[in-house]
Amino acid sequence: MTLPIDLAILTLVVISGIGALAVKDLLGASIVFSAYSFLMCLAWASMGAVDVAFTEAAVGAGVSTVFCVAAVFHTTRRTKD
Amino acid sequence: MNDLLPLIADKYNYWIYIVLMMLGLYAMIGKNNLVKKIIGMNIFQTSIILFYVSIAYKKGGTLPIIMGDAHGGGHAAVHAADYINPLPHCLMLTAIVVSVATLGVALALAIKIYRQYGTLEEDDINHQIRMQAGQ
């Protein structure tokens, strides 16, 4: 039995999603969330949705991360959960 | 039993979609920090996009670009069954743009709340609001 590549990528997506919510530092959470977006973009490229993968790589992994990091620098890094 | 197990295992996209959706819902309800709630909202949105892209996928299908040579290959008969369905992709392209717009507005509101109350924790903000109302 061969392991399908999108199952492997989607497992990494779930792991990084849990990580983004578990990290006790908002800057770290932003960066792990950027990794989540990029892995999701790889999953869509493997499922044949190349245009969605394009947009997600530019908008999700790029602009969202810049927004999150900018918001964290304007507020605080500390979090209780 | 013999044909039920492959039926569940073959649809792993949808199981992972459910896991991601519940993860985002938990973060929106259970987390205390506003930025963590916003990240949970974005995970929720990407899980729905994953659902639509999984609907469009066909095993053995190719990308939705017409195959053929450079000289009028488009005149050949197009079999829709050979191509991955491009309609959900178009819908989800719009959803990605909407999701980054909601992310920007939510983070701007979080920054305004931080300037007003000096914290991003929801219980501290509720406590301060209750103190102000009690005076």
PDB file of C-alpha atoms in Angstrom:
ATOM      1  CA  MET A   1       0.000   0.000   0.000  1.00  0.00           C
ATOM      2  CA  THR A   2       1.429   3.377  -0.944  1.00  0.00           C
ATOM      3  CA  LEU A   3       0.718   6.399   1.207  1.00  0.00           C
ATOM      4  CA  PRO A   4      -1.052   9.130  -0.796  1.00  0.00           C
ATOM      5  CA  ILE A   5       0.832  12.413  -0.661  1.00  0.00           C
ATOM      6  CA  ASP A   6      -2.201  14.536   0.144  1.00  0.00           C
ATOM      7  CA  LEU A   7      -2.899  12.409   3.247  1.00  0.00           C
ATOM      8  CA  ALA A   8       0.662  13.092   4.434  1.00  0.00           C
ATOM      9  CA  ILE A   9       0.308  16.836   3.742  1.00  0.00           C
ATOM     10  CA  LEU A  10      -3.105  17.014   5.436  1.00  0.00           C
ATOM     11  CA  THR A  11      -1.715  15.276   8.532  1.00  0.00           C
ATOM     12  CA  LEU A  12       0.978  17.961   8.715  1.00  0.00           C
ATOM     13  CA  VAL A  13      -1.771  20.588   8.273  1.00  0.00           C
ATOM     14  CA  VAL A  14      -3.659  19.278  11.306  1.00  0.00           C
ATOM     15  CA  ILE A  15      -0.453  19.132  13.370  1.00  0.00           C
ATOM     16  CA  SER A  16       0.515  22.713  12.510  1.00  0.00           C
ATOM     17  CA  GLY A  17      -3.050  23.912  13.145  1.00  0.00           C
ATOM     18  CA  ILE A  18      -2.959  22.416  16.639  1.00  0.00           C
ATOM     19  CA  GLY A  19       0.508  23.940  17.105  1.00  0.00           C
ATOM     20  CA  ALA A  20      -0.647  27.420  16.079  1.00  0.00           C
ATOM     21  CA  LEU A  21      -3.344  27.292  18.768  1.00  0.00           C
ATOM     22  CA  ALA A  22      -1.119  25.704  21.444  1.00  0.00           C
ATOM     23  CA  VAL A  23       1.953  27.975  21.303  1.00  0.00           C
ATOM     24  CA  LYS A  24       2.023  30.348  24.286  1.00  0.00           C
ATOM     25  CA  ASP A  25       3.513  33.262  22.319  1.00  0.00           C
ATOM     26  CA  LEU A  26       1.580  35.320  19.790  1.00  0.00           C
ATOM     27  CA  LEU A  27       4.531  35.902  17.428  1.00  0.00           C
ATOM     28  CA  GLY A  28       5.251  32.162  17.405  1.00  0.00           C
ATOM     29  CA  ALA A  29       1.562  31.470  16.779  1.00  0.00           C
ATOM     30  CA  SER A  30       1.642  33.832  13.767  1.00  0.00           C
ATOM     31  CA  ILE A  31       4.649  32.059  12.258  1.00  0.00           C
ATOM     32  CA  VAL A  32       3.206  28.567  12.827  1.00  0.00           C
ATOM     33  CA  PHE A  33      -0.031  29.789  11.263  1.00  0.00           C
ATOM     34  CA  SER A  34       1.969  30.912   8.231  1.00  0.00           C
ATOM     35  CA  ALA A  35       3.386  27.372   7.978  1.00  0.00           C
ATOM     36  CA  TYR A  36      -0.193  26.069   8.225  1.00  0.00           C
ATOM     37  CA  SER A  37      -1.258  28.269   5.294  1.00  0.00           C
ATOM     38  CA  PHE A  38       1.684  27.156   3.184  1.00  0.00           C
ATOM     39  CA  LEU A  39       1.017  23.455   3.864  1.00  0.00           C
ATOM     40  CA  MET A  40      -2.646  24.022   2.962  1.00  0.00           C
ATOM     41  CA  CYS A  41      -1.461  25.597  -0.309  1.00  0.00           C
ATOM     42  CA  LEU A  42       0.621  22.458  -1.019  1.00  0.00           C
ATOM     43  CA  ALA A  43      -2.426  20.294  -0.304  1.00  0.00           C
ATOM     44  CA  TRP A  44      -4.498  22.215  -2.862  1.00  0.00           C
ATOM     45  CA  ALA A  45      -1.758  22.007  -5.481  1.00  0.00           C
ATOM     46  CA  SER A  46      -1.711  18.222  -4.967  1.00  0.00           C
ATOM     47  CA  MET A  47      -5.507  18.093  -5.322  1.00  0.00           C
ATOM     48  CA  GLY A  48      -5.376  19.877  -8.688  1.00  0.00           C
ATOM     49  CA  ALA A  49      -6.643  23.304  -7.617  1.00  0.00           C
ATOM     50  CA  VAL A  50      -3.648  25.268  -8.896  1.00  0.00           C
ATOM     51  CA  ASP A  51      -5.397  28.647  -9.011  1.00  0.00           C
ATOM     52  CA  VAL A  52      -6.552  28.295  -5.410  1.00  0.00           C
ATOM     53  CA  ALA A  53      -3.016  27.258  -4.425  1.00  0.00           C
ATOM     54  CA  PHE A  54      -1.609  30.364  -6.165  1.00  0.00           C
ATOM     55  CA  THR A  55      -3.963  32.675  -4.346  1.00  0.00           C
ATOM     56  CA  GLU A  56      -3.421  30.970  -1.005  1.00  0.00           C
ATOM     57  CA  ALA A  57       0.366  31.215  -1.345  1.00  0.00           C
ATOM     58  CA  ALA A  58       0.188  34.941  -2.127  1.00  0.00           C
ATOM     59  CA  VAL A  59      -2.674  35.965   0.155  1.00  0.00           C
ATOM     60  CA  GLY A  60      -2.792  33.337   2.912  1.00  0.00           C
ATOM     61  CA  ALA A  61       0.882  32.658   3.534  1.00  0.00           C
ATOM     62  CA  GLY A  62       2.058  36.147   2.546  1.00  0.00           C
ATOM     63  CA  VAL A  63      -0.361  38.926   3.423  1.00  0.00           C
ATOM     64  CA  SER A  64      -2.011  37.195   6.409  1.00  0.00           C
ATOM     65  CA  THR A  65       1.349  36.631   8.090  1.00  0.00           C
ATOM     66  CA  VAL A  66       2.340  40.256   7.567  1.00  0.00           C
ATOM     67  CA  PHE A  67      -0.998  41.369   9.071  1.00  0.00           C
ATOM     68  CA  CYS A  68      -0.608  39.066  12.082  1.00  0.00           C
ATOM     69  CA  VAL A  69       3.002  40.049  12.769  1.00  0.00           C
ATOM     70  CA  ALA A  70       2.161  43.748  12.406  1.00  0.00           C
ATOM     71  CA  ALA A  71      -0.775  43.387  14.811  1.00  0.00           C
ATOM     72  CA  VAL A  72       1.419  41.557  17.344  1.00  0.00           C
ATOM     73  CA  PHE A  73       4.057  44.288  17.148  1.00  0.00           C
ATOM     74  CA  HIS A  74       1.380  46.928  17.732  1.00  0.00           C
ATOM     75  CA  THR A  75      -0.013  45.109  20.770  1.00  0.00           C
ATOM     76  CA  THR A  76       1.759  42.502  22.896  1.00  0.00           C
ATOM     77  CA  ARG A  77       3.359  39.081  22.537  1.00  0.00           C
ATOM     78  CA  ARG A  78       2.207  37.771  25.874  1.00  0.00           C
ATOM     79  CA  THR A  79      -0.773  35.443  26.149  1.00  0.00           C
ATOM     80  CA  LYS A  80      -2.228  33.356  28.943  1.00  0.00           C
ATOM     81  CA  ASP A  81      -3.334  30.424  26.747  1.00  0.00           C
TER      82      ASP A  81
ATOM     83  CA  MET B   1     -17.881  -4.780   7.583  1.00  0.00           C
ATOM     84  CA  ASN B   2     -15.583  -5.579   4.695  1.00  0.00           C
ATOM     85  CA  ASP B   3     -16.839  -2.771   2.484  1.00  0.00           C
ATOM     86  CA  LEU B   4     -17.586  -0.287   5.257  1.00  0.00           C
ATOM     87  CA  LEU B   5     -13.959   0.208   6.306  1.00  0.00           C
ATOM     88  CA  PRO B   6     -12.599   1.262   2.888  1.00  0.00           C
ATOM     89  CA  LEU B   7     -15.641   3.519   2.514  1.00  0.00           C
ATOM     90  CA  ILE B   8     -14.593   5.399   5.666  1.00  0.00           C
ATOM     91  CA  ALA B   9     -10.858   5.332   4.960  1.00  0.00           C
ATOM     92  CA  ASP B  10     -11.162   6.560   1.365  1.00  0.00           C
ATOM     93  CA  LYS B  11     -12.922   9.746   2.482  1.00  0.00           C
ATOM     94  CA  TYR B  12     -10.055  10.941   4.693  1.00  0.00           C
ATOM     95  CA  ASN B  13     -10.292  14.446   3.182  1.00  0.00           C
ATOM     96  CA  TYR B  14     -13.700  14.895   4.768  1.00  0.00           C
ATOM     97  CA  TRP B  15     -12.568  13.544   8.153  1.00  0.00           C
ATOM     98  CA  ILE B  16      -9.662  15.994   8.196  1.00  0.00           C
ATOM     99  CA  TYR B  17     -12.094  18.740   7.154  1.00  0.00           C
ATOM    100  CA  ILE B  18     -14.254  17.929  10.181  1.00  0.00           C
ATOM    101  CA  VAL B  19     -11.213  17.857  12.502  1.00  0.00           C
ATOM    102  CA  LEU B  20      -9.988  21.266  11.268  1.00  0.00           C
ATOM    103  CA  MET B  21     -13.479  22.779  11.482  1.00  0.00           C
ATOM    104  CA  MET B  22     -13.938  21.641  15.088  1.00  0.00           C
ATOM    105  CA  LEU B  23     -10.427  22.900  15.904  1.00  0.00           C
ATOM    106  CA  GLY B  24     -11.345  26.365  14.632  1.00  0.00           C
ATOM    107  CA  LEU B  25     -14.696  26.313  16.432  1.00  0.00           C
ATOM    108  CA  TYR B  26     -12.994  25.334  19.710  1.00  0.00           C
ATOM    109  CA  ALA B  27     -10.469  28.155  19.308  1.00  0.00           C
ATOM    110  CA  MET B  28     -13.198  30.716  18.625  1.00  0.00           C
ATOM    111  CA  ILE B  29     -15.209  29.657  21.692  1.00  0.00           C
ATOM    112  CA  GLY B  30     -12.664  28.335  24.173  1.00  0.00           C
ATOM    113  CA  LYS B  31      -9.549  30.456  23.754  1.00  0.00           C
ATOM    114  CA  ASN B  32      -9.133  33.556  25.886  1.00  0.00           C
ATOM    115  CA  ASN B  33      -6.778  35.657  23.748  1.00  0.00           C
ATOM    116  CA  LEU B  34      -8.277  37.699  20.897  1.00  0.00           C
ATOM    117  CA  VAL B  35      -5.484  36.957  18.388  1.00  0.00           C
ATOM    118  CA  LYS B  36      -5.856  33.226  19.097  1.00  0.00           C
ATOM    119  CA  LYS B  37      -9.587  33.559  18.401  1.00  0.00           C
ATOM    120  CA  ILE B  38      -8.836  35.268  15.072  1.00  0.00           C
ATOM    121  CA  ILE B  39      -6.380  32.507  14.095  1.00  0.00           C
ATOM    122  CA  GLY B  40      -9.092  29.979  14.959  1.00  0.00           C
ATOM    123  CA  MET B  41     -11.539  31.828  12.701  1.00  0.00           C
ATOM    124  CA  ASN B  42      -9.057  31.600   9.834  1.00  0.00           C
ATOM    125  CA  ILE B  43      -8.547  27.859  10.412  1.00  0.00           C
ATOM    126  CA  PHE B  44     -12.343  27.469  10.255  1.00  0.00           C
ATOM    127  CA  GLN B  45     -12.452  29.300   6.914  1.00  0.00           C
ATOM    128  CA  THR B  46      -9.621  27.248   5.384  1.00  0.00           C
ATOM    129  CA  SER B  47     -11.355  24.032   6.483  1.00  0.00           C
ATOM    130  CA  ILE B  48     -14.438  25.012   4.478  1.00  0.00           C
ATOM    131  CA  ILE B  49     -12.251  25.764   1.444  1.00  0.00           C
ATOM    132  CA  LEU B  50     -10.695  22.300   1.892  1.00  0.00           C
ATOM    133  CA  PHE B  51     -14.206  20.806   1.806  1.00  0.00           C
ATOM    134  CA  TYR B  52     -15.069  22.483  -1.497  1.00  0.00           C
ATOM    135  CA  VAL B  53     -11.738  21.580  -3.142  1.00  0.00           C
ATOM    136  CA  SER B  54     -12.269  17.959  -2.015  1.00  0.00           C
ATOM    137  CA  ILE B  55     -15.706  17.952  -3.668  1.00  0.00           C
ATOM    138  CA  ALA B  56     -14.166  19.063  -6.958  1.00  0.00           C
ATOM    139  CA  TYR B  57     -11.405  16.419  -6.948  1.00  0.00           C
ATOM    140  CA  LYS B  58     -11.646  13.440  -9.308  1.00  0.00           C
ATOM    141  CA  LYS B  59      -9.380  10.423  -9.122  1.00  0.00           C
ATOM    142  CA  GLY B  60      -7.479  10.251 -12.421  1.00  0.00           C
ATOM    143  CA  GLY B  61      -8.701  13.658 -13.545  1.00  0.00           C
ATOM    144  CA  THR B  62      -6.338  16.282 -14.877  1.00  0.00           C
ATOM    145  CA  LEU B  63      -6.118  20.037 -14.359  1.00  0.00           C
ATOM    146  CA  PRO B  64      -8.998  22.065 -15.839  1.00  0.00           C
ATOM    147  CA  ILE B  65      -6.958  23.295 -18.825  1.00  0.00           C
ATOM    148  CA  ILE B  66      -7.925  22.158 -22.337  1.00  0.00           C
ATOM    149  CA  MET B  67      -5.337  19.695 -23.672  1.00  0.00           C
ATOM    150  CA  GLY B  68      -4.173  19.730 -27.296  1.00  0.00           C
ATOM    151  CA  ASP B  69      -1.470  21.019 -29.650  1.00  0.00           C
ATOM    152  CA  ALA B  70      -0.768  24.681 -30.323  1.00  0.00           C
ATOM    153  CA  HIS B  71      -2.861  24.733 -33.548  1.00  0.00           C
ATOM    154  CA  GLY B  72      -6.481  24.476 -32.654  1.00  0.00           C
ATOM    155  CA  GLY B  73      -6.286  21.689 -30.120  1.00  0.00           C
ATOM    156  CA  GLY B  74      -9.319  23.252 -28.532  1.00  0.00           C
ATOM    157  CA  HIS B  75     -11.471  21.986 -31.406  1.00  0.00           C
ATOM    158  CA  ALA B  76     -11.068  18.400 -30.215  1.00  0.00           C
ATOM    159  CA  ALA B  77     -13.933  16.937 -28.226  1.00  0.00           C
ATOM    160  CA  VAL B  78     -13.756  17.881 -24.529  1.00  0.00           C
ATOM    161  CA  HIS B  79     -14.770  15.153 -22.117  1.00  0.00           C
ATOM    162  CA  ALA B  80     -15.825  16.790 -18.875  1.00  0.00           C
ATOM    163  CA  ALA B  81     -15.222  13.541 -16.982  1.00  0.00           C
ATOM    164  CA  ASP B  82     -11.462  13.802 -17.639  1.00  0.00           C
ATOM    165  CA  TYR B  83     -11.103  17.163 -15.904  1.00  0.00           C
ATOM    166  CA  ILE B  84     -11.268  18.204 -12.266  1.00  0.00           C
ATOM    167  CA  ASN B  85     -14.369  20.342 -11.734  1.00  0.00           C
ATOM    168  CA  PRO B  86     -13.235  24.004 -11.824  1.00  0.00           C
ATOM    169  CA  LEU B  87     -16.437  25.616 -10.515  1.00  0.00           C
ATOM    170  CA  PRO B  88     -15.746  25.126  -6.757  1.00  0.00           C
ATOM    171  CA  HIS B  89     -12.224  26.455  -7.354  1.00  0.00           C
ATOM    172  CA  CYS B  90     -13.651  29.737  -8.682  1.00  0.00           C
ATOM    173  CA  LEU B  91     -15.984  30.033  -5.690  1.00  0.00           C
ATOM    174  CA  MET B  92     -13.156  29.367  -3.241  1.00  0.00           C
ATOM    175  CA  LEU B  93     -10.921  31.957  -4.917  1.00  0.00           C
ATOM    176  CA  THR B  94     -13.470  34.543  -3.778  1.00  0.00           C
ATOM    177  CA  ALA B  95     -13.622  32.977  -0.302  1.00  0.00           C
ATOM    178  CA  ILE B  96      -9.844  33.321   0.167  1.00  0.00           C
ATOM    179  CA  VAL B  97      -9.994  37.038  -0.634  1.00  0.00           C
ATOM    180  CA  VAL B  98     -12.941  37.481   1.755  1.00  0.00           C
ATOM    181  CA  SER B  99     -11.049  35.601   4.483  1.00  0.00           C
ATOM    182  CA  VAL B 100      -8.023  37.897   4.274  1.00  0.00           C
ATOM    183  CA  ALA B 101     -10.346  40.926   4.379  1.00  0.00           C
ATOM    184  CA  THR B 102     -12.067  39.645   7.546  1.00  0.00           C
ATOM    185  CA  LEU B 103      -8.648  38.897   9.057  1.00  0.00           C
ATOM    186  CA  GLY B 104      -7.540  42.489   8.462  1.00  0.00           C
ATOM    187  CA  VAL B 105     -10.701  43.992   9.958  1.00  0.00           C
ATOM    188  CA  ALA B 106     -10.579  41.667  12.988  1.00  0.00           C
ATOM    189  CA  LEU B 107      -6.930  42.462  13.707  1.00  0.00           C
ATOM    190  CA  ALA B 108      -7.616  46.206  13.356  1.00  0.00           C
ATOM    191  CA  LEU B 109     -10.445  45.870  15.912  1.00  0.00           C
ATOM    192  CA  ALA B 110      -8.111  43.911  18.216  1.00  0.00           C
ATOM    193  CA  ILE B 111      -5.530  46.712  18.026  1.00  0.00           C
ATOM    194  CA  LYS B 112      -8.218  49.306  18.884  1.00  0.00           C
ATOM    195  CA  ILE B 113      -9.352  47.175  21.853  1.00  0.00           C
ATOM    196  CA  TYR B 114      -5.743  46.901  23.043  1.00  0.00           C
ATOM    197  CA  ARG B 115      -5.325  50.673  22.919  1.00  0.00           C
ATOM    198  CA  GLN B 116      -8.544  51.150  24.904  1.00  0.00           C
ATOM    199  CA  TYR B 117      -8.075  48.479  27.596  1.00  0.00           C
ATOM    200  CA  GLY B 118      -4.356  47.653  27.526  1.00  0.00           C
ATOM    201  CA  THR B 119      -4.867  43.908  27.199  1.00  0.00           C
ATOM    202  CA  LEU B 120      -5.879  41.263  24.669  1.00  0.00           C
ATOM    203  CA  GLU B 121      -7.318  38.791  27.190  1.00  0.00           C
ATOM    204  CA  GLU B 122     -11.086  38.502  27.003  1.00  0.00           C
ATOM    205  CA  ASP B 123     -11.716  38.003  30.732  1.00  0.00           C
ATOM    206  CA  ASP B 124      -9.618  41.067  31.649  1.00  0.00           C
ATOM    207  CA  ILE B 125     -11.562  43.173  29.134  1.00  0.00           C
ATOM    208  CA  ASN B 126     -14.893  41.900  30.519  1.00  0.00           C
ATOM    209  CA  HIS B 127     -13.685  42.645  34.067  1.00  0.00           C
ATOM    210  CA  GLN B 128     -12.750  46.232  33.145  1.00  0.00           C
ATOM    211  CA  ILE B 129     -16.082  46.776  31.390  1.00  0.00           C
ATOM    212  CA  ARG B 130     -17.927  45.461  34.470  1.00  0.00           C
ATOM    213  CA  MET B 131     -15.887  47.740  36.750  1.00  0.00           C
ATOM    214  CA  GLN B 132     -16.722  50.770  34.599  1.00  0.00           C
ATOM    215  CA  ALA B 133     -20.418  49.893  34.572  1.00  0.00           C
ATOM    216  CA  GLY B 134     -20.448  49.398  38.347  1.00  0.00           C
ATOM    217  CA  GLN B 135     -19.126  52.869  39.147  1.00  0.00           C
TER     218      GLN B 135
END
